[in-house]
Short mmCIF file of C-alpha atoms and ligand atoms in Angstrom, two decimals:
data_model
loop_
_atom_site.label_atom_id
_atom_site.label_comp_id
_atom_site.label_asym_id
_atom_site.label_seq_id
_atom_site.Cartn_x
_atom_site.Cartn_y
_atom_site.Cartn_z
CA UNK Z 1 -12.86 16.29 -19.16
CA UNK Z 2 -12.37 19.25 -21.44
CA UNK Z 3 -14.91 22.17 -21.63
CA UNK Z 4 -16.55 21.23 -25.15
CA UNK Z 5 -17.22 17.73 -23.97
CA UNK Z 6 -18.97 18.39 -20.38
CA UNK Z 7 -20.85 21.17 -22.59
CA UNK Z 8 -22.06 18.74 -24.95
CA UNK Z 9 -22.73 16.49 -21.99
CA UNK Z 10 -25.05 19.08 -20.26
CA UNK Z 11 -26.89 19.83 -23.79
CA UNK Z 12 -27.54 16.48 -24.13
CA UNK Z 13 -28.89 16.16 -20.07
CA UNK Z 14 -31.20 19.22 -21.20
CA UNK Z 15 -32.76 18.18 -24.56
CA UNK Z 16 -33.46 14.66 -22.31
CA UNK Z 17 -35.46 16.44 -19.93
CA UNK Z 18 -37.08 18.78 -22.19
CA UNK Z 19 -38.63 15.53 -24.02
CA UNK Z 20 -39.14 13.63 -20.31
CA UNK Z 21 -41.36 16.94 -19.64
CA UNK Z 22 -43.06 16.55 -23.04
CA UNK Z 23 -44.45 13.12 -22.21
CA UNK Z 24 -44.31 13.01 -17.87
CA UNK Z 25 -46.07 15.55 -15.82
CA UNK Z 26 -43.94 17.22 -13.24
CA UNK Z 27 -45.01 14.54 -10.43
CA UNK Z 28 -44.33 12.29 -12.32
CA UNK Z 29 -41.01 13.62 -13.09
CA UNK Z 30 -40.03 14.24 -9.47
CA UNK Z 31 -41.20 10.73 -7.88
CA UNK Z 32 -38.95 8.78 -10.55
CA UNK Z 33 -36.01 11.02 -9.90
CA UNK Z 34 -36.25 11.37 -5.99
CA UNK Z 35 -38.38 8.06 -5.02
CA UNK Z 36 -39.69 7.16 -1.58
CA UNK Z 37 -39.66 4.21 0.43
CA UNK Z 38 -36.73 2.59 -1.45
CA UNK Z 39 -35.42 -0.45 -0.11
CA UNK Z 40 -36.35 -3.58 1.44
CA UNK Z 41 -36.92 -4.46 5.37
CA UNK Z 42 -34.89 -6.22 7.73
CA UNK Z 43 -37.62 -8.46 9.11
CA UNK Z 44 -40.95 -7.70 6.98
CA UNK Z 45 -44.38 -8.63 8.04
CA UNK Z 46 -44.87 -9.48 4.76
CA UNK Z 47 -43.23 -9.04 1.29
CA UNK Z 48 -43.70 -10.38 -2.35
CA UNK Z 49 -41.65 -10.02 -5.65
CA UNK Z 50 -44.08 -9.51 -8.82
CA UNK Z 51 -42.81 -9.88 -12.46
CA UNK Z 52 -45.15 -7.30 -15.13
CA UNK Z 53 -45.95 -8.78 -18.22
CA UNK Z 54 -43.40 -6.65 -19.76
CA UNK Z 55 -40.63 -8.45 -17.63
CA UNK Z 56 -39.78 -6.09 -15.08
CA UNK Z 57 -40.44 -6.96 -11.45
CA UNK Z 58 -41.13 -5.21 -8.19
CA UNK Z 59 -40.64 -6.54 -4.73
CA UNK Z 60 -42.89 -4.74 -1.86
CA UNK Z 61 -42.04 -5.28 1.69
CA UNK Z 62 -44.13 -4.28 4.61
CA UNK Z 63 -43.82 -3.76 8.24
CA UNK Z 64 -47.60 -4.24 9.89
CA UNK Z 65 -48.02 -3.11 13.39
CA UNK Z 66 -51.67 -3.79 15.18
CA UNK Z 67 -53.56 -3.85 11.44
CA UNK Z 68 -51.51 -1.43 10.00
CA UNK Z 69 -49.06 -0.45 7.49
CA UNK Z 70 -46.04 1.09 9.56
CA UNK Z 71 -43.32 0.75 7.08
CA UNK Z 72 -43.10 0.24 3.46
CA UNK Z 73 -40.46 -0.12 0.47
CA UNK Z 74 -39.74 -1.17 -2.84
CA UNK Z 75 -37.43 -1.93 -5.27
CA UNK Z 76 -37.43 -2.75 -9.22
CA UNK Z 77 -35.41 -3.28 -12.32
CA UNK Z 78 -38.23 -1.70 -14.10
CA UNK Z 79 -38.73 1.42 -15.98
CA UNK Z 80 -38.64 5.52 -14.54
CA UNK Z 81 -42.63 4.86 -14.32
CA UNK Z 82 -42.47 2.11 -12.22
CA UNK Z 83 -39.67 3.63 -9.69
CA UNK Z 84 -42.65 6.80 -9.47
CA UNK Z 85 -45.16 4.09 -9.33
CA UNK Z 86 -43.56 2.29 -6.59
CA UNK Z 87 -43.06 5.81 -4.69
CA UNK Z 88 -46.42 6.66 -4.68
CA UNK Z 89 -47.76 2.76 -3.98
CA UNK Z 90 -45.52 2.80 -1.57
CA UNK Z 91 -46.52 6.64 0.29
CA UNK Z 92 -49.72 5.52 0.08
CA UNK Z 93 -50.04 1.94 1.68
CA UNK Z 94 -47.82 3.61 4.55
CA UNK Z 95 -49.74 4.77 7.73
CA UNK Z 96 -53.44 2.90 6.10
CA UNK Z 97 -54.90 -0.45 7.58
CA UNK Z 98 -54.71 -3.36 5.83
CA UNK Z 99 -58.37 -3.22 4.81
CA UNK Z 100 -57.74 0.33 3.54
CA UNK Z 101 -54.97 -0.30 1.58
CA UNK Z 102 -55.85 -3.16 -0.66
CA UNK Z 103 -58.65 -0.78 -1.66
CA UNK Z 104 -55.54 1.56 -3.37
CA UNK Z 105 -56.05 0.90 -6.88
CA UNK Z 106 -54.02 1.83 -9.95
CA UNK Z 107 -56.22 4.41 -10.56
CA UNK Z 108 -55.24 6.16 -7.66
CA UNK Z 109 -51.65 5.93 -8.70
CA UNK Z 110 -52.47 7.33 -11.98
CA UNK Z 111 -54.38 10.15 -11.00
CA UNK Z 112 -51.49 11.24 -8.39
CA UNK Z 113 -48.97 11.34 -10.82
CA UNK Z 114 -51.03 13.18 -13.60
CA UNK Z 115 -51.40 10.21 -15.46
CA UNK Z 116 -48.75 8.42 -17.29
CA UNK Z 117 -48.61 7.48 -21.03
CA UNK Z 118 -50.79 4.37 -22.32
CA UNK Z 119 -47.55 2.17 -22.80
CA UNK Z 120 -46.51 2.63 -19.33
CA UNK Z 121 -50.21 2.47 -17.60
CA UNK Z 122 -49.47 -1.41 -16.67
CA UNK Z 123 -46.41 -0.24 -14.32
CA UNK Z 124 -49.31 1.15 -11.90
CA UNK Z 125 -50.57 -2.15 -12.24
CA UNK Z 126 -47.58 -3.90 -11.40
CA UNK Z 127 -46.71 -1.68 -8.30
CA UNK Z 128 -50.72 -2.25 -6.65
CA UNK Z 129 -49.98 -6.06 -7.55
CA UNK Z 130 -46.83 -6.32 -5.97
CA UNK Z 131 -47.98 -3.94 -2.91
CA UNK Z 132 -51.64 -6.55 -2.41
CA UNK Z 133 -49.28 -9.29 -3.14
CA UNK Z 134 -47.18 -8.15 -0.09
CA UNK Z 135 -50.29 -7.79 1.77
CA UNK Z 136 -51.77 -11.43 0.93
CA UNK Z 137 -47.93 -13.26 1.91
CA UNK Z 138 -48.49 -10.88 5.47
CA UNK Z 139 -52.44 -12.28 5.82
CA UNK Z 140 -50.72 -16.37 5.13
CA UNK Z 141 -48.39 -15.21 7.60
CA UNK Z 142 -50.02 -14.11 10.45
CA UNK Z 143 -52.70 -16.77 9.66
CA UNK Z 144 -50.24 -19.53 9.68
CA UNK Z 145 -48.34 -17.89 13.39
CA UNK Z 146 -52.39 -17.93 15.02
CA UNK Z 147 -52.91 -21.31 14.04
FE1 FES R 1 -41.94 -2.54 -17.21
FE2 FES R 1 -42.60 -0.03 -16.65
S1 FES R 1 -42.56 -1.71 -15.31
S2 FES R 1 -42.09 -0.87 -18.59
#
């Protein structure tokens, strides 16, 4: 690669993130770029695939160990906001009970990553879907293996 071209190449990297920092806060920013939790488990306790009505999907899996989330990751074809979504969906189902963490609603997602813009306010929706979806396949599970 010659010098004019990799220069070009790094203006064009910095005018992207100047915008990205324009319309995501920092948070944001750092949870779609570096994500958590991403992945899927050998042997969940319980896992689910959701599709968003915008077509993208997220699966959730989850490791539960004596009413609790011990492990937790995601993956999705979706957009930046729904890789930090799934981060933070993710960081926070890990460690809480079951009962605890279907309370986690988009909301909280939101309001951890400093909001997100209105067109990408349903990928919060689709990660706590996909992460209560993951939750309810674990509750038929467990049911089914007591009965
Ligand atoms: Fe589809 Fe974000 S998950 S646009």
């Amino acid at each position: 690669m010659d010098d004019d071209f990799e220069a070009l190449i790094a203006d064009i990297e910095r005018k992207k993130h100047e915008e990205e920092r324009k319309i995501y806060s920092e948070r944001a920013l750092k949870e779609a770029y570096n994500p958590r939790n991403v992945g899927k488990l050998a042997e969940p306790s319980g896992s689910a695939r959701v599709t968003g009505p915008c077509g993208d999907t997220m699966q959730i899996d989850i490791r539960v160990e004596a009413g609790r989330i011990c492990d937790c990751k995601f993956i999705t074809d979706g957009c930046g906001a729904s890789i930090a979504c799934g981060s933070v969906v993710t960081g926070l189902a890990k460690g809480k009970r079951i009962e605890e963490a279907l309370e986690i609603t988009a909301k909280d997602v939101l309001k951890l990553l400093g909001g997100l813009p209105s067109e990408n306010v349903h990928c919060a929706t689709l990660a706590v879907n996909t992460l209560r979806a993951a939750i309810s396949d674990y509750q038929c599970r467990s049911q089914k293996g007591s009965e």
